[in-house]
Structures are given as structure tokens and as C-alpha cells.
PDB file of C-alpha atoms and ligand atoms in Angstrom:
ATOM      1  CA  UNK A  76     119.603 145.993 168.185  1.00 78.00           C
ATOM      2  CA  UNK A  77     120.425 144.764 164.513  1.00 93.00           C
ATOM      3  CA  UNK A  78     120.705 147.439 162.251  1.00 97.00           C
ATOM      4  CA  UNK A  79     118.673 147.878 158.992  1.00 98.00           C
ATOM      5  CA  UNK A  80     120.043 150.699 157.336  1.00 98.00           C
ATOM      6  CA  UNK A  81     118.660 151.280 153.963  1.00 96.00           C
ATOM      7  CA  UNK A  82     116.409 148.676 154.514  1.00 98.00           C
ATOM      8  CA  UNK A  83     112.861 149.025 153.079  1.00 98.00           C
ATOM      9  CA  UNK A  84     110.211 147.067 154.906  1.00 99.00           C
ATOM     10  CA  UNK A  85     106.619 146.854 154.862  1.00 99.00           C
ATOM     11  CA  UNK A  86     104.250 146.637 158.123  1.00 99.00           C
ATOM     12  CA  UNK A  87     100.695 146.490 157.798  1.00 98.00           C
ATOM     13  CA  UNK A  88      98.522 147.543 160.423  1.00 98.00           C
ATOM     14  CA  UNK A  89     100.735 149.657 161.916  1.00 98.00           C
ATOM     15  CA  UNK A  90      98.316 153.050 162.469  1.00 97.00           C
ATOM     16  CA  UNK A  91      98.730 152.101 166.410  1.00 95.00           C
ATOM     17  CA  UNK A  92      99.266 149.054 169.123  1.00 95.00           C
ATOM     18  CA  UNK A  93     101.799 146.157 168.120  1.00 97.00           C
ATOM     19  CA  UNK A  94     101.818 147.476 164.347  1.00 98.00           C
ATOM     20  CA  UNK A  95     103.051 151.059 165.299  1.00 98.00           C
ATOM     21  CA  UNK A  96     105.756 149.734 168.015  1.00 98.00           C
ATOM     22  CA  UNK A  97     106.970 147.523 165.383  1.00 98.00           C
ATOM     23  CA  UNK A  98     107.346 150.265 162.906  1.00 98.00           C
ATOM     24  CA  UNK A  99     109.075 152.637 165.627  1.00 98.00           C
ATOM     25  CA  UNK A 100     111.640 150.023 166.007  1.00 98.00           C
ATOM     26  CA  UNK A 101     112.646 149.005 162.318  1.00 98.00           C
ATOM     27  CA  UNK A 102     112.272 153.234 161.903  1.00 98.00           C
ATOM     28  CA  UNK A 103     114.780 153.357 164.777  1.00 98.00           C
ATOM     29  CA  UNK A 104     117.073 150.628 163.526  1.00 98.00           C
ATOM     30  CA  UNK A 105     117.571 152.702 160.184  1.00 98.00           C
ATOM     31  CA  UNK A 106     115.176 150.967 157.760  1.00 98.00           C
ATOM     32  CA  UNK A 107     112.294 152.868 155.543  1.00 98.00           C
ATOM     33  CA  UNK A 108     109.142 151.982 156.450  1.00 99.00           C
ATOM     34  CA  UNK A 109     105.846 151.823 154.499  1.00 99.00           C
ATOM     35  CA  UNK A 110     103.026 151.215 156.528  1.00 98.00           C
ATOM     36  CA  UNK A 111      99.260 150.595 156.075  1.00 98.00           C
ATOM     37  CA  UNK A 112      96.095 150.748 158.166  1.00 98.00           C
ATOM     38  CA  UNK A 113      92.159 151.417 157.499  1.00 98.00           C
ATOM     39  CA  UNK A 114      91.978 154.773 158.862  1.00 97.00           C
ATOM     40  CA  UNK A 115      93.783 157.810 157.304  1.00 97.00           C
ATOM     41  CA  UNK A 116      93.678 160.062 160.047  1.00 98.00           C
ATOM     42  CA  UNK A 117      95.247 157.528 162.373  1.00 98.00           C
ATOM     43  CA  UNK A 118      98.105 156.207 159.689  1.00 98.00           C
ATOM     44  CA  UNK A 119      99.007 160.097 159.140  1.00 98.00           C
ATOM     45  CA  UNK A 120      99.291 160.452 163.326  1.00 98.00           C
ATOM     46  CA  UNK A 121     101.630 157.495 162.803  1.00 98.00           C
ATOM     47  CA  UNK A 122     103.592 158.573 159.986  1.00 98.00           C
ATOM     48  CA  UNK A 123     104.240 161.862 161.928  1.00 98.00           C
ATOM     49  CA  UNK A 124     105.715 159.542 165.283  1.00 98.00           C
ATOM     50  CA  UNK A 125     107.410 157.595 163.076  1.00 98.00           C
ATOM     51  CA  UNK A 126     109.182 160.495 160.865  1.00 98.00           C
ATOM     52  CA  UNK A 127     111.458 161.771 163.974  1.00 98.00           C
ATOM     53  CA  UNK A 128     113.770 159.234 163.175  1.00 98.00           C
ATOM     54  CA  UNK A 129     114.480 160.727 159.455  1.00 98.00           C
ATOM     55  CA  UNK A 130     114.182 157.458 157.605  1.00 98.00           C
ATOM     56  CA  UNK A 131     111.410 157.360 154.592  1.00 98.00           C
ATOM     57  CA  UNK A 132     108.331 156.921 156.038  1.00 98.00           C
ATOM     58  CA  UNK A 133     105.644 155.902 153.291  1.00 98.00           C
ATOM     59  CA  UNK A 134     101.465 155.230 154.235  1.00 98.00           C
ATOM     60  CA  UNK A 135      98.746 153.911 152.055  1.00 98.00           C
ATOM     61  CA  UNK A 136      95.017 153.336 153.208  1.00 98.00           C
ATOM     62  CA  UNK A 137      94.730 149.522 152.694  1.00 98.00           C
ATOM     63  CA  UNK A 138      92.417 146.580 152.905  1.00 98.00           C
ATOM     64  CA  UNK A 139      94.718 143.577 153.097  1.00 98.00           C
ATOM     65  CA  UNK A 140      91.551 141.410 151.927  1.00 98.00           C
ATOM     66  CA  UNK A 141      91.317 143.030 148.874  1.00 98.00           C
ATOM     67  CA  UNK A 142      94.356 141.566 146.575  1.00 98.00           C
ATOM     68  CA  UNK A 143      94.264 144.703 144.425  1.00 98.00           C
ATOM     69  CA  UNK A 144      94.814 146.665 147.266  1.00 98.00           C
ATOM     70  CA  UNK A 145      97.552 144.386 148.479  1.00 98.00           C
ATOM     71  CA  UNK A 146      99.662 144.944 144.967  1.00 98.00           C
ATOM     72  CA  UNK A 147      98.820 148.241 144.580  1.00 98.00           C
ATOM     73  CA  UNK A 148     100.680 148.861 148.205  1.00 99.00           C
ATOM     74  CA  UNK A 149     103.774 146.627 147.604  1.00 98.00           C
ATOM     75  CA  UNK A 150     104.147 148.526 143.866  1.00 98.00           C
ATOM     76  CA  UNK A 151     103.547 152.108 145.565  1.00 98.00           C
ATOM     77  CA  UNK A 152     106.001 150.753 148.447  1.00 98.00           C
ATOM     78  CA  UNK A 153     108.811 149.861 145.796  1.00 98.00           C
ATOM     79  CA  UNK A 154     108.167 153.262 143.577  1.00 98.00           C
ATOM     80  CA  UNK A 155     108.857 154.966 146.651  1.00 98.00           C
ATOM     81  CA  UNK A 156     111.751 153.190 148.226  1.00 98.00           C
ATOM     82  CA  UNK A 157     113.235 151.372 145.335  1.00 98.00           C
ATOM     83  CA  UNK A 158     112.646 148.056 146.761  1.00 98.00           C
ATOM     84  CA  UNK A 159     111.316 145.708 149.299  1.00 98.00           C
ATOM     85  CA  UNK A 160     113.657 143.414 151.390  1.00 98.00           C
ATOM     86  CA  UNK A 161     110.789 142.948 155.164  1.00 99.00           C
ATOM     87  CA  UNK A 162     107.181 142.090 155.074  1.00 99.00           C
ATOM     88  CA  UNK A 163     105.663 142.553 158.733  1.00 99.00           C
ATOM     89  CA  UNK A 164     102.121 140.562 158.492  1.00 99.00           C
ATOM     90  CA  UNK A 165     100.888 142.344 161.582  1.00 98.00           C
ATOM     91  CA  UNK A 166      97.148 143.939 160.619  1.00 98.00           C
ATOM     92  CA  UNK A 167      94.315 141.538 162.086  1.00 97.00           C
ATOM     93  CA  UNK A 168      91.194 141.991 163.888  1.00 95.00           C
ATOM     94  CA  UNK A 169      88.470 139.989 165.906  1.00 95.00           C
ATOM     95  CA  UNK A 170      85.163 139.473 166.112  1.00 96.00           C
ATOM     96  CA  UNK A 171      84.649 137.156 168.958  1.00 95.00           C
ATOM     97  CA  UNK A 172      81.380 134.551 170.010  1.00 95.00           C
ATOM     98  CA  UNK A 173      81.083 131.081 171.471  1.00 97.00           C
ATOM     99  CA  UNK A 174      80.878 128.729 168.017  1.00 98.00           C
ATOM    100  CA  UNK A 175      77.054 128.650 168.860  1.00 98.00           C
ATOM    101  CA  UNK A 176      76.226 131.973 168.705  1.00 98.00           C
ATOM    102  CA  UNK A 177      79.044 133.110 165.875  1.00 98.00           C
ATOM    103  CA  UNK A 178      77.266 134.049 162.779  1.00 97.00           C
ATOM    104  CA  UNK A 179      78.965 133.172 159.600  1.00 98.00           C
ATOM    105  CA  UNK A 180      79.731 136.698 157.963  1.00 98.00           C
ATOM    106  CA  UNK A 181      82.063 137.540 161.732  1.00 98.00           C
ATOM    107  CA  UNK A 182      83.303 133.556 160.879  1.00 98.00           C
ATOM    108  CA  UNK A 183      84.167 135.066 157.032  1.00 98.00           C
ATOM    109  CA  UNK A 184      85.142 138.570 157.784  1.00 98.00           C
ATOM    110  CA  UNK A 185      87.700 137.202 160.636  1.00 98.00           C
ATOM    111  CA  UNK A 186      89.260 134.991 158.157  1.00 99.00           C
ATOM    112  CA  UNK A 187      89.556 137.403 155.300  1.00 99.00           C
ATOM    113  CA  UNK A 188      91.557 139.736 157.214  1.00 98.00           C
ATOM    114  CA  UNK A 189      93.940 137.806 159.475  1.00 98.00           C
ATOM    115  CA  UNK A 190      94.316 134.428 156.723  1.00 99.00           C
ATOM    116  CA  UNK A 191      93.774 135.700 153.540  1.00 99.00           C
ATOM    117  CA  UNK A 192      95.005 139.476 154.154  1.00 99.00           C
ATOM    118  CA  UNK A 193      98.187 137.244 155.260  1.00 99.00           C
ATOM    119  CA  UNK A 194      98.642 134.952 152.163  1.00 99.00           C
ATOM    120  CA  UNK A 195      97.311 138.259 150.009  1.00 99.00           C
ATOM    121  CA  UNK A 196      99.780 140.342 151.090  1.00 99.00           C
ATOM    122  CA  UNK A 197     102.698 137.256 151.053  1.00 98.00           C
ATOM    123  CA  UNK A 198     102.022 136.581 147.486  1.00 98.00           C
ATOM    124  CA  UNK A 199     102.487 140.172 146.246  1.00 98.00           C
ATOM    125  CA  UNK A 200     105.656 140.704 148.488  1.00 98.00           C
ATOM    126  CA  UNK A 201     106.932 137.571 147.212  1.00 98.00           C
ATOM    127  CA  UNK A 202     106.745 137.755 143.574  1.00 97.00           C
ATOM    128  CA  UNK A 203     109.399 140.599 144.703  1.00 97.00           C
ATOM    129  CA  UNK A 204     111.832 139.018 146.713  1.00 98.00           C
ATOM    130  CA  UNK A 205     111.408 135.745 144.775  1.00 94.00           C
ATOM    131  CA  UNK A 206     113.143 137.652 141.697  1.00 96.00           C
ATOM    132  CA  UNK A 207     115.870 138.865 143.609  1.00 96.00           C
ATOM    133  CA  UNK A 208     116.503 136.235 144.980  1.00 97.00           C
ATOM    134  CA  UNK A 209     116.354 137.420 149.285  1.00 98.00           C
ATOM    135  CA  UNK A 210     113.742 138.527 151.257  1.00 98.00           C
ATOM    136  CA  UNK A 211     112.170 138.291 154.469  1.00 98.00           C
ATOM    137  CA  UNK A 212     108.458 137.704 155.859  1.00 99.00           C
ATOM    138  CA  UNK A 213     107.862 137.901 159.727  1.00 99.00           C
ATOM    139  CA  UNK A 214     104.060 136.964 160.185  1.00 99.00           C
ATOM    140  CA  UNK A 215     102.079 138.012 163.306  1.00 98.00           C
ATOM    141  CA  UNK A 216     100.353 134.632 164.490  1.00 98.00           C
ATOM    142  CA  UNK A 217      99.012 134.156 168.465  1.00 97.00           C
ATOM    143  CA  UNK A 218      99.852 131.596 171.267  1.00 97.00           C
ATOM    144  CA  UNK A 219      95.706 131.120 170.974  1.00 97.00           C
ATOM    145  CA  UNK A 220      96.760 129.874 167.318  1.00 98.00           C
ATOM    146  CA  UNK A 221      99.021 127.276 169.202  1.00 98.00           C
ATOM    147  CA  UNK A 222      96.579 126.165 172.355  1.00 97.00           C
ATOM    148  CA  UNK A 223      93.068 127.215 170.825  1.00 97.00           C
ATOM    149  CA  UNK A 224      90.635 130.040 172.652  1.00 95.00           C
ATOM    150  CA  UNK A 225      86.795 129.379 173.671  1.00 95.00           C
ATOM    151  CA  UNK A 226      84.887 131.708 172.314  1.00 95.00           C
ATOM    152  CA  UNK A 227      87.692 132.570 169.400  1.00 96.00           C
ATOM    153  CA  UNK A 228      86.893 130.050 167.013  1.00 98.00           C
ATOM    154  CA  UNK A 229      87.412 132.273 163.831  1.00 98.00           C
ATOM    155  CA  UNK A 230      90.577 134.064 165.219  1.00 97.00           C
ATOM    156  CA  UNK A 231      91.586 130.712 166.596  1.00 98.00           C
ATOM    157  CA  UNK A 232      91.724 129.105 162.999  1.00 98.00           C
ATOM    158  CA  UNK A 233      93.094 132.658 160.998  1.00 98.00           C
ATOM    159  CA  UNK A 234      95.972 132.286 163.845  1.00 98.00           C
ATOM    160  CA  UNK A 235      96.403 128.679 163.333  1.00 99.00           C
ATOM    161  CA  UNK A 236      96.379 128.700 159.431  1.00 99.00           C
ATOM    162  CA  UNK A 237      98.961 131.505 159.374  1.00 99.00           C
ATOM    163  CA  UNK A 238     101.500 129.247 160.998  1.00 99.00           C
ATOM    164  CA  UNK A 239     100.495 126.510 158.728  1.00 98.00           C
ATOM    165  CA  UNK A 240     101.007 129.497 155.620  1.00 98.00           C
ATOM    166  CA  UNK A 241     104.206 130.326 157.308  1.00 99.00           C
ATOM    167  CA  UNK A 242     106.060 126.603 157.020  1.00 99.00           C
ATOM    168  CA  UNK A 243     104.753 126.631 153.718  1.00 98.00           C
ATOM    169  CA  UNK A 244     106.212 129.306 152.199  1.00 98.00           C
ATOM    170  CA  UNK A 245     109.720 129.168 154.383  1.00 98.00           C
ATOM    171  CA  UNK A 246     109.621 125.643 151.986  1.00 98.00           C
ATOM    172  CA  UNK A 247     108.201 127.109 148.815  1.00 98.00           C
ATOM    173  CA  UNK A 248     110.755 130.147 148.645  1.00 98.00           C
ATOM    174  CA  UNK A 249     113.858 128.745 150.833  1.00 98.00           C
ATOM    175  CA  UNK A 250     115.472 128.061 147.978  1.00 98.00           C
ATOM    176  CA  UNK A 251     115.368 132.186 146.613  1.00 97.00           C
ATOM    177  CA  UNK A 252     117.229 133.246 149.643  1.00 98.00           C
ATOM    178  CA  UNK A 253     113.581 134.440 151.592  1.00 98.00           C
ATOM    179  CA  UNK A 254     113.507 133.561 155.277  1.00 98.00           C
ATOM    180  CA  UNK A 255     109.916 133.200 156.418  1.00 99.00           C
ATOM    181  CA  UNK A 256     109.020 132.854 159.737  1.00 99.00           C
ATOM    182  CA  UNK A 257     106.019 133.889 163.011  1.00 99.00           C
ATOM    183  CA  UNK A 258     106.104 135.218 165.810  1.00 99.00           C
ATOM    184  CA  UNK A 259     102.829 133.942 168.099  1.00 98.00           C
ATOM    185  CA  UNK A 260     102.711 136.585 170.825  1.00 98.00           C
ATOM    186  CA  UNK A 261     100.563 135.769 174.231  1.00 97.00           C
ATOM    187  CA  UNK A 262      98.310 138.118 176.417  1.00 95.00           C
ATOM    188  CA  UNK A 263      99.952 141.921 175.244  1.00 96.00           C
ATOM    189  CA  UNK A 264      99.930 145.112 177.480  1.00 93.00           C
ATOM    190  CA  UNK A 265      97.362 147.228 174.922  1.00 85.00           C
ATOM    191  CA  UNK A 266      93.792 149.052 175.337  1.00 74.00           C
ATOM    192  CA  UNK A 267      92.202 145.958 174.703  1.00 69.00           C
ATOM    193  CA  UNK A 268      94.114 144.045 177.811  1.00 79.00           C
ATOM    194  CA  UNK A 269      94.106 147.070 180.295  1.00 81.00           C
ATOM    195  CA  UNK A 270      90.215 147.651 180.042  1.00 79.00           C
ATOM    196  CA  UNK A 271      89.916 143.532 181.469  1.00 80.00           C
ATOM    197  CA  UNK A 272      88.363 143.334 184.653  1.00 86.00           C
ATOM    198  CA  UNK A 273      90.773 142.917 187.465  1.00 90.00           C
ATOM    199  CA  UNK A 274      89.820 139.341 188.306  1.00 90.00           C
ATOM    200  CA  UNK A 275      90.069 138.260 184.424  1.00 85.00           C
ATOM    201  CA  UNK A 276      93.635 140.495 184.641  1.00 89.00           C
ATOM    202  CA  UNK A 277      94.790 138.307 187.618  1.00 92.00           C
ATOM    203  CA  UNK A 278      93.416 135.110 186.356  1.00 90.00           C
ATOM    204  CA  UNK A 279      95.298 135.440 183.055  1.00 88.00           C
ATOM    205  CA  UNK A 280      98.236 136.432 184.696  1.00 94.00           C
ATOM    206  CA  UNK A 281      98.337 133.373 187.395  1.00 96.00           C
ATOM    207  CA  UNK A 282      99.260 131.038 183.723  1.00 96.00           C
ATOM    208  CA  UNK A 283     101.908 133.308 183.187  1.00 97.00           C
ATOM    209  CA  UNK A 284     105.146 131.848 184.209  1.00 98.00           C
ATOM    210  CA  UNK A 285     106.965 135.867 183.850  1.00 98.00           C
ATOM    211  CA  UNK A 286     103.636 137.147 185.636  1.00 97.00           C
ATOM    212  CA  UNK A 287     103.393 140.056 183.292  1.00 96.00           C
ATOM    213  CA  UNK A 288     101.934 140.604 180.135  1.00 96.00           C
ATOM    214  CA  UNK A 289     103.950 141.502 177.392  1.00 98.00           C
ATOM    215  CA  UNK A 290     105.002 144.942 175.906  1.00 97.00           C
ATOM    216  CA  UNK A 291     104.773 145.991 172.202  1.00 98.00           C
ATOM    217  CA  UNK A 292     108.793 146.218 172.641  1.00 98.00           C
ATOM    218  CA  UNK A 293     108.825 142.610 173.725  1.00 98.00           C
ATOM    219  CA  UNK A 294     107.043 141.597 170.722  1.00 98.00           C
ATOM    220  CA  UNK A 295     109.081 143.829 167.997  1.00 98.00           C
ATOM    221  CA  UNK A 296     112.202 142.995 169.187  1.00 98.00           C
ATOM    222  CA  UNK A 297     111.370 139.531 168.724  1.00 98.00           C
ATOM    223  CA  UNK A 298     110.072 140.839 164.814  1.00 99.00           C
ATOM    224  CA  UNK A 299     113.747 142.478 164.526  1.00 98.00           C
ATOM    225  CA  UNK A 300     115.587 139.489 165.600  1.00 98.00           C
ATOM    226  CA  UNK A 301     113.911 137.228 163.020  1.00 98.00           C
ATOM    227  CA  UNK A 302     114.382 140.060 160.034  1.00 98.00           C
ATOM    228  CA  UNK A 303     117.983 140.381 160.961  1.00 98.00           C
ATOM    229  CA  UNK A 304     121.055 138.432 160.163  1.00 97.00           C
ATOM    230  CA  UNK A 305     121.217 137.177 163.509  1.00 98.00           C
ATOM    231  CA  UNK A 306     118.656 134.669 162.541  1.00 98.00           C
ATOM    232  CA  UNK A 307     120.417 133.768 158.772  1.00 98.00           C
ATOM    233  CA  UNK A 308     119.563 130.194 159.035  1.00 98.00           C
ATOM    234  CA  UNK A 309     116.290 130.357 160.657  1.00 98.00           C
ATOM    235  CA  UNK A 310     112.960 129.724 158.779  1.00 99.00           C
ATOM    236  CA  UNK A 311     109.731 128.298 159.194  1.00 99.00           C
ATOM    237  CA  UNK A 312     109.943 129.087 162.628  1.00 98.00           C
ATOM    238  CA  UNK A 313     107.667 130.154 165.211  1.00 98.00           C
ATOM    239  CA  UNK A 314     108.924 132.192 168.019  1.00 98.00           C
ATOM    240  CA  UNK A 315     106.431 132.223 171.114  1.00 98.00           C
ATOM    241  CA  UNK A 316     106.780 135.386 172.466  1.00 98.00           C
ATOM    242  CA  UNK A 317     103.670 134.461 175.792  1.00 98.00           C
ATOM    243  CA  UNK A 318     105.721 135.024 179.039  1.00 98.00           C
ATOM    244  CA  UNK A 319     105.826 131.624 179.635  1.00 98.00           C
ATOM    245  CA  UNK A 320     101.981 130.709 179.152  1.00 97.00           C
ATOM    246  CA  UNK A 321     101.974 127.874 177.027  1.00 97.00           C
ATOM    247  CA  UNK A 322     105.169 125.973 176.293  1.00 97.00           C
TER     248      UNK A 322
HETATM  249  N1  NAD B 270      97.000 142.604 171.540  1.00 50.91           N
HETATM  250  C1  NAD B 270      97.294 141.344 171.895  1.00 50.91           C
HETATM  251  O1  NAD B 270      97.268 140.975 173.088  1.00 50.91           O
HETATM  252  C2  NAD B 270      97.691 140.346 170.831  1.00 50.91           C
HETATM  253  C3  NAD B 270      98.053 139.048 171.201  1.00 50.91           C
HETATM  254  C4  NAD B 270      98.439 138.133 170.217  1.00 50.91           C
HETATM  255  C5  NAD B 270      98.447 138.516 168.885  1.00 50.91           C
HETATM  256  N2  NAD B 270      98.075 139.773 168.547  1.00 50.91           N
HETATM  257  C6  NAD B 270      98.098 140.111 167.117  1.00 50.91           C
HETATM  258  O2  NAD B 270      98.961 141.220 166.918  1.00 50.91           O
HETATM  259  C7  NAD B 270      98.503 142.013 165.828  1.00 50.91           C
HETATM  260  C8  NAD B 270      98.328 143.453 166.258  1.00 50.91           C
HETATM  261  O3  NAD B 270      97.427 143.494 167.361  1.00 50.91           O
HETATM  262  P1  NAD B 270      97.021 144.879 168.085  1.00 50.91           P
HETATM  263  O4  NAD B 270      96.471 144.514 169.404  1.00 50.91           O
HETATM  264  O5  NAD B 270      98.152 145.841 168.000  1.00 50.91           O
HETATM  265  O6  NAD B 270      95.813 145.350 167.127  1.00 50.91           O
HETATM  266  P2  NAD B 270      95.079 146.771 166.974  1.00 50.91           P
HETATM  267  O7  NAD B 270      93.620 146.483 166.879  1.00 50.91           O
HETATM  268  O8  NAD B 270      95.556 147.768 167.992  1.00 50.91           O
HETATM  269  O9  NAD B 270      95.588 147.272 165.535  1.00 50.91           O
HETATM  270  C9  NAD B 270      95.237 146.576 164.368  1.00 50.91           C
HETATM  271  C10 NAD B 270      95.789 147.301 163.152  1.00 50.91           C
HETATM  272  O10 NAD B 270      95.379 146.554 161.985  1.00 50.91           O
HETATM  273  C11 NAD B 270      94.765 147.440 161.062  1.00 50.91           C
HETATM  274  N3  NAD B 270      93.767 146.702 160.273  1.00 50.91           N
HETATM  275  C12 NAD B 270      92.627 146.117 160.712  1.00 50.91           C
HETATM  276  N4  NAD B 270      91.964 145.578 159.669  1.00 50.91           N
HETATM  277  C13 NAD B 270      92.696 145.820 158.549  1.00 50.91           C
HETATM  278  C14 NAD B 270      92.541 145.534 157.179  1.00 50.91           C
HETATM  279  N5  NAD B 270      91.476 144.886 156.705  1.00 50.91           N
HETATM  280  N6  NAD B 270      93.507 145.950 156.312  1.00 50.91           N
HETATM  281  C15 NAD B 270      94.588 146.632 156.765  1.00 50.91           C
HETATM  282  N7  NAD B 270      94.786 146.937 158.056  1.00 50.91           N
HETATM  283  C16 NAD B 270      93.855 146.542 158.939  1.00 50.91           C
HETATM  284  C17 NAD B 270      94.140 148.534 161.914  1.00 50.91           C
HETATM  285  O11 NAD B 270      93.891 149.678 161.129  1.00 50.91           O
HETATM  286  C18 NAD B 270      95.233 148.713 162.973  1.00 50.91           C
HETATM  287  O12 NAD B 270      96.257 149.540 162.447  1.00 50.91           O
HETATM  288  C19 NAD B 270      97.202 141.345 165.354  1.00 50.91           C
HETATM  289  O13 NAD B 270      97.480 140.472 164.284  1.00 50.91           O
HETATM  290  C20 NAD B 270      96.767 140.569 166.579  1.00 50.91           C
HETATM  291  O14 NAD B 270      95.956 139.480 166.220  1.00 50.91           O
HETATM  292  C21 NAD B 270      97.703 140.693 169.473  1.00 50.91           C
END
């Protein structure tokens, strides 16, 4: 595993599932970690996991739609730690309807989080790394982003328009010595996935070429990998991370 000693990196969303894993592992790799979550109780149950590995563990409360929240986070972050060289975009929710029967506000609220929270969150980090001149942004997109979901329509286009947000800014900031890149996970082993019904479970795992569904671990070493050095000349990319479910 690379290692990011004295390395200060951001992961939002990280109170539990892909978020927390993710934090666990850049914790475990040496690097301070400031993460950020909606619920309190839940972010201080994380900071407690995430403290056993004696790196500085920071947590702020945090709407990443709001942008004052965003800056306020990144400033706290680099009070606390000094600076900011990793911004994990992981923090997203959804809110899921066939495009008939989707009402706007689940359309809007879907794309505030996951799109905006995204670009929100970008833009403060970046004002950061863009002055000294490095910097690294690992985005959280979704191989639904990639092939498109029925019934997903707003998570489907917040998934989508992160990649897009991604190439962007790998070409808006290449030039400052920031690396910006996604990683667009497929069907991951969580709550959400065990609590399928067992023919939806088998169906979904027929596609899959590895016939599993991923770990959290699967997905943050992944994360790691395109934070490290190991991937210096890699940007604008998108790493599918699905098992083999859409190529
Ligand atoms: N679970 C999967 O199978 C899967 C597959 C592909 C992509 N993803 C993506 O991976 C990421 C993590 O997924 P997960 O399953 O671990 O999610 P999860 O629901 O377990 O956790 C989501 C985290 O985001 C935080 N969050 C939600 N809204 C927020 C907001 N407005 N501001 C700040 N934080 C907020 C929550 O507090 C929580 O910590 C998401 O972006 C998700 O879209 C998940």
C-alpha cells in the first residue's frame, strides 16, 4: 500500500460504508484525515475507529450543498492540519423513481448533493492546492454514471456529470501540479446491497464477470492508488472498479 505519511486529506461522507473504509485506509497508510458526514453521533463513532491508528483525525458536521459549509470545512481542515494535499468526493445519496413518477424536489435534492456537493467541495479544495501548486482530487462517480440505471434518472445524471466535472478540472488545474481523477465503482457489498432479495442478488451477480460484488477495500484501494505516486502521470481518468459488469 502507498504510504501517505503526513499527508492531510479530506473525505466527505465518511461517518460509515465506502466513506469510512476509505478513511480507515488513508488513516492506515499514515495520512491525517478530516472527515465529514450529516450526523454527529455517527461521524464521532467514526472518528473513534479511525483514531486507533494515531494519525490526526479531524470531523465537522457538513452539508456539501451548502458552499459555506464546504469552505468553512476545507479552512477548519487546514487550521487543524496545516494543509490539504487529498480531496475524497465520496458523500452522495439517492432518492430513486421511474422518470414518470420522480417528483422534481428528489430530481433537485439528488443533484445538489452528489453534482453540486462535488464541484462545491472541488472549488474550495482547489483554490488550495491551486496556490501551491500540487494537489489531488479522487471523485466517487458509479458504473450506472457510465451505462445509465432505470429508475435512477437523477443519480444517473449527478454520476454522469461528475465524470464530465472530473476531465474538466484534471484540464483546468493540470498545469498547478493537481491530479484529478474518478473512480466509478459497480454493485458494492453494503446494507443497502445485502437487504436485495435473493433473486435481484443473483440476477445482478449473473452480469458480473468476478461473480461477486465488491468490498469497501476493493474500492479504497483503488482511491489510494490514484492519490499516490504510483499514478504521477495519471489524470482525468476514470477507474471502473464493477467486477467486470460493464466494460
Ligand atoms: N454502495 C454502492 O453499491 C455504491 C455503488 C457505486 C457508487 N457508490 C457511491 O459511493 C459513495 C458512498 O456510498 P455508500 O454506499 O457508502 O453510502 P452511504 O449511504 O453508506 O453513506 C453516505 C455518506 O454520505 C454522507 N452524506 C449524505 N448526504 C450528505 C451531505 N449532504 N453532505 C455531507 N455528507 C453527506 C452520509 O452522512 C454518509 O456518511 C456514494 O457517492 C455512492 O453514490 C456506492
Amino acid at each position: 500500500m502507498a504510504d501517505f505519511t503526513g499527508k492531510n486529506v479530506i473525505v466527505t461522507g465518511a461517518s460509515r460504508g465506502i466513506g469510512l473504509t476509505i478513511a480507515q485506509s488513508f488513516a492506515q497508510a499514515g495520512a491525517n484525515v478530516a472527515i465529514c458526514a450529516t450526523s454527529e453521533s455517527a461521524l464521532t463513532e467514526a472518528a473513534n475507529q479511525l483514531k486507533q491508528f494515531g494519525t490526526k483525525i479531524f470531523t465537522q458536521v457538513v452539508d456539501i450543498s451548502s458552499s459555506e459549509n464546504c469552505e468553512a470545512f476545507v479552512a477548519n481542515t487546514i487550521n487543524e492540519f496545516g494543509s490539504l494535499d487529498v480531496l475524497v468526493n465520496n458523500a452522495g445519496i439517492t432518492k430513486d423513481n421511474l422518470t414518470v413518477r420522480m417528483n422534481e424536489d428528489d430530481w433537485d435534492r439528488v443533484i445538489a448533493v452528489n453534482l453540486k456537493g462535488t464541484f462545491l467541495m472541488s472549488k474550495a479544495a482547489l483554490k488550495v492546492m491551486f496556490k501551491k501548486r500540487s494537489g489531488n482530487i479522487v471523485n466517487i462517480s458509479s458504473v450506472v454514471g457510465q451505462m445509465g440505471n432505470a429508475g435512477q434518472a437523477n443519480y444517473v445524471a449527478s454520476k454522469a456529470g461528475i465524470i464530465g466535472l472530473t476531465k474538466t478540472f484534471a484540464k483546468e488545474f493540470g498545469s498547478r501540479g493537481v491530479r484529478v481523477n474518478a473512480v466509478a465503482p459497480g454493485f458494492v457489498q453494503t446494507a443497502m446491497t445485502d437487504a436485495l432479495p435473493e433473486g435481484v442478488k443473483e440476477k445482478a451477480l449473473e452480469a458480473i464477470a468476478l461473480k461477486r460484488f465488491a468490498s469497501a477495500q476493493d474500492i479504497a484501494k483503488a482511491v489510494l492508488f490514484l492519490a499516490s505516486e504510483d499514478a504521477s502521470y495519471i489524470t482525468g481518468h476514470v477507474l471502473a472498479v464493477n467486477g467486470g459488469l460493464y466494460m
